[in-house]
Amino acid sequence: QVQLVQSGAEVKKPGASMKVSCKAFGYTFTGYYIHWVRQAPGQGLDWMGWINPYNGDTNYERRFQGRITMTRDTSTSTAYMELTRLTSDDTAMYYCAGSEIAVSGHLDFWGQGTLVTVSS
Amino acid sequence: DIVMTQSPDSLAVSLGERATINCKSSQSVLYSFDNKNYLAWFQQKPGQPPKVLIYWASTRKSGVPDRFSGSGSGTDFTLTISSLQAEDVAVYYCQQYYNSPWTFGQGTKVEIK
């Protein structure tokens, strides 16, 4: 069945970088944008951007420009999100989610989440 | 950016009663080209990722119980749970995918009275 499986929890020091992976199963990887959404503890959902796995095009939320890089490896159907210059405000659960490119569709399926804690 | 505002922030409803959540967007999310509202509703239970219930404002995702329904167009939308069940306790979010950046409402927490 359609599934996104994310990498495990991470603990990072302030100023460090994080890189989370999201491996796709059960569908055509290049047919769905992979979005990244984060959720700080006890807070709401915060959209970070997407990558088009077909051609590698990206669209980042302005607030993360200069700190975020989304990439993909079509040979392994895996998407990656790297965030640099981490602060405690980046402590959050990070989710990947898929939306169908052809119909400009909604966030249809989600990964299980990756908890990233930024602490000195 | 399109701002999504939900009301109320929380509500407590008796089992079997109706729950209604409202969502207002700061600009229309109705795309005239295809006459679709680019609006989705998500349910998030503690410790779980969000799950889509409704997309295109009123299309129920396959497998979602028919007590969940979405309505509205343009800037004003509603998620209705016609007969609240214990398993519906969750936080509900609306989200627009009309343009970038995609934005979510702040969430509405639904509890049992």
XYZ file of C-alpha atoms in Angstrom:
233
model
C 0.000 0.000 0.000
C 1.004 3.656 -0.301
C 3.446 4.497 2.447
C 6.066 7.074 3.367
C 8.662 5.877 5.872
C 10.833 8.484 7.554
C 14.204 8.259 9.261
C 14.572 8.112 13.025
C 14.632 10.750 15.726
C 17.611 13.098 15.981
C 19.148 15.314 18.647
C 21.165 18.266 17.383
C 23.193 21.080 18.891
C 22.318 24.692 18.080
C 24.058 25.769 14.890
C 24.171 22.231 13.504
C 22.316 20.837 10.503
C 19.704 18.101 10.210
C 18.798 15.869 7.283
C 15.633 13.765 7.318
C 14.768 11.097 4.758
C 11.386 9.971 3.475
C 11.202 6.710 1.505
C 8.187 6.057 -0.681
C 6.475 2.717 -1.184
C 3.476 1.541 -3.164
C 3.094 4.288 -5.790
C 4.917 6.007 -8.632
C 7.422 8.213 -6.823
C 7.660 10.745 -9.643
C 3.908 11.321 -9.761
C 3.577 13.046 -6.393
C 5.165 16.140 -4.877
C 6.821 15.442 -1.550
C 6.022 18.180 0.943
C 7.594 18.795 4.329
C 5.419 19.983 7.226
C 6.622 20.545 10.768
C 4.861 20.738 14.102
C 6.481 22.226 17.184
C 5.479 20.624 20.511
C 1.845 21.405 21.277
C 1.537 23.642 18.225
C -0.110 23.588 14.807
C 1.072 22.515 11.366
C 3.658 24.557 9.480
C 4.226 23.941 5.748
C 7.879 24.169 4.708
C 7.822 23.481 0.973
C 7.797 20.773 -1.654
C 10.006 18.979 -4.148
C 8.892 17.566 -7.479
C 10.577 14.149 -7.634
C 10.167 14.042 -11.430
C 12.480 16.953 -12.193
C 13.846 18.073 -8.826
C 12.078 21.442 -8.854
C 11.569 22.891 -5.396
C 9.307 25.464 -3.778
C 10.334 26.658 -0.319
C 8.389 28.719 2.195
C 10.036 32.143 2.339
C 10.867 31.856 6.042
C 13.166 28.908 5.373
C 14.886 30.259 2.259
C 18.648 30.039 2.604
C 18.441 27.359 5.323
C 16.508 24.565 3.643
C 17.360 22.161 0.844
C 15.073 19.443 -0.479
C 16.507 16.743 -2.689
C 15.462 13.366 -4.004
C 16.957 10.106 -5.236
C 14.686 8.514 -7.806
C 16.712 5.275 -7.807
C 15.624 4.622 -4.212
C 12.339 6.599 -4.213
C 13.617 8.676 -1.329
C 13.232 12.367 -0.603
C 15.441 14.350 1.766
C 15.047 17.596 3.663
C 18.085 19.356 5.093
C 17.793 22.314 7.454
C 20.889 24.220 8.541
C 21.801 26.676 11.331
C 19.421 25.028 13.763
C 18.048 26.829 16.808
C 15.792 25.657 19.616
C 12.851 27.001 17.588
C 13.480 24.187 15.091
C 12.631 21.545 17.708
C 9.628 19.844 16.134
C 8.118 16.756 14.578
C 8.896 16.820 10.864
C 6.505 15.103 8.456
C 6.763 14.359 4.768
C 3.534 14.103 2.776
C 2.567 13.397 -0.829
C 0.263 15.316 -3.186
C -0.607 14.314 -6.729
C 1.162 16.492 -9.270
C -1.256 15.960 -12.197
C -4.293 17.322 -10.349
C -2.523 19.904 -8.130
C -3.996 17.932 -5.297
C -4.062 17.927 -1.524
C -1.717 16.290 0.998
C -3.005 12.768 0.494
C -0.685 10.573 2.572
C 1.847 11.250 5.300
C 4.956 9.766 6.814
C 5.030 8.784 10.467
C 7.071 11.810 11.461
C 10.638 12.392 12.622
C 11.227 14.133 15.940
C 14.152 16.532 15.873
C 15.279 18.047 19.152
C 17.697 20.971 19.147
C 19.370 21.368 22.499
C 22.746 22.327 23.880
C -0.013 34.677 2.042
C -3.519 33.300 2.563
C -4.433 33.302 6.240
C -6.723 30.494 7.407
C -8.756 31.181 10.537
C -10.716 28.444 12.266
C -13.469 28.793 14.829
C -13.881 27.817 17.533
C -10.438 26.929 18.915
C -12.049 24.102 20.867
C -15.441 22.579 21.382
C -16.994 19.916 23.577
C -19.880 17.930 22.141
C -21.949 15.110 23.604
C -21.679 11.681 22.022
C -24.107 11.403 19.128
C -24.465 15.160 18.759
C -23.326 17.356 15.866
C -19.977 19.122 15.821
C -19.365 22.035 13.470
C -16.009 23.651 12.721
C -15.655 26.764 10.613
C -12.727 27.874 8.491
C -12.331 31.236 6.811
C -9.641 32.110 4.283
C -8.323 35.660 3.806
C -8.874 35.340 0.054
C -10.867 33.030 -2.163
C -9.483 29.528 -2.734
C -11.933 28.852 -5.568
C -10.050 28.415 -8.833
C -12.272 29.644 -11.673
C -10.492 27.489 -14.270
C -11.808 24.247 -12.791
C -14.437 25.569 -10.341
C -12.770 23.739 -7.468
C -12.127 24.977 -3.960
C -8.541 24.127 -3.014
C -9.383 23.397 0.602
C -8.770 20.250 2.668
C -9.648 19.119 6.181
C -7.355 16.988 8.337
C -7.817 15.067 11.557
C -4.889 14.608 13.919
C -5.021 12.314 16.923
C -2.333 12.474 19.652
C 0.941 10.910 18.600
C -0.196 10.424 15.001
C 0.396 12.291 11.744
C -2.516 14.211 10.259
C -4.951 12.286 8.090
C -6.959 13.838 5.272
C -10.741 13.628 5.695
C -12.041 15.989 3.004
C -10.483 17.570 -0.098
C -11.776 19.939 -2.786
C -13.783 21.307 0.187
C -16.452 18.604 0.029
C -15.007 15.337 -1.358
C -14.711 12.715 1.339
C -11.562 10.608 1.222
C -12.246 6.921 0.599
C -12.666 5.075 3.888
C -13.652 8.144 5.885
C -16.978 7.628 7.703
C -19.895 9.440 6.114
C -20.634 11.303 9.368
C -17.839 13.638 8.224
C -18.847 16.193 5.601
C -17.393 19.384 4.190
C -19.167 22.356 2.694
C -18.604 25.930 1.616
C -17.025 27.836 -1.238
C -14.802 30.818 -1.859
C -13.674 31.955 1.576
C -16.011 30.225 4.037
C -15.961 26.529 4.797
C -17.400 24.115 7.339
C -16.507 20.646 8.565
C -19.445 18.834 10.145
C -19.389 15.674 12.200
C -23.032 14.674 12.158
C -22.979 12.313 15.152
C -19.848 12.546 17.277
C -18.202 9.265 18.215
C -15.583 8.698 20.905
C -12.934 7.999 18.249
C -13.488 11.461 16.736
C -11.691 13.169 19.631
C -8.850 14.926 17.831
C -7.583 18.235 16.525
C -8.958 19.258 13.141
C -7.182 21.524 10.662
C -8.266 23.185 7.465
C -5.629 23.916 4.830
C -5.569 25.734 1.511
C -3.577 24.431 -1.437
C -4.704 27.173 -3.815
C -1.349 28.883 -3.823
C 2.043 28.903 -2.207
C 2.750 28.993 0.641
C 0.219 26.340 1.551
C -1.272 27.405 4.854
C -3.148 25.727 7.685
C -5.706 26.972 10.143
C -4.621 27.047 13.781
C -6.596 23.894 14.607
C -9.788 23.089 16.498
C -9.710 20.641 19.383
C -12.812 18.459 19.629
C -13.622 16.767 22.933
C -16.486 14.834 24.453
C -18.805 16.759 26.761
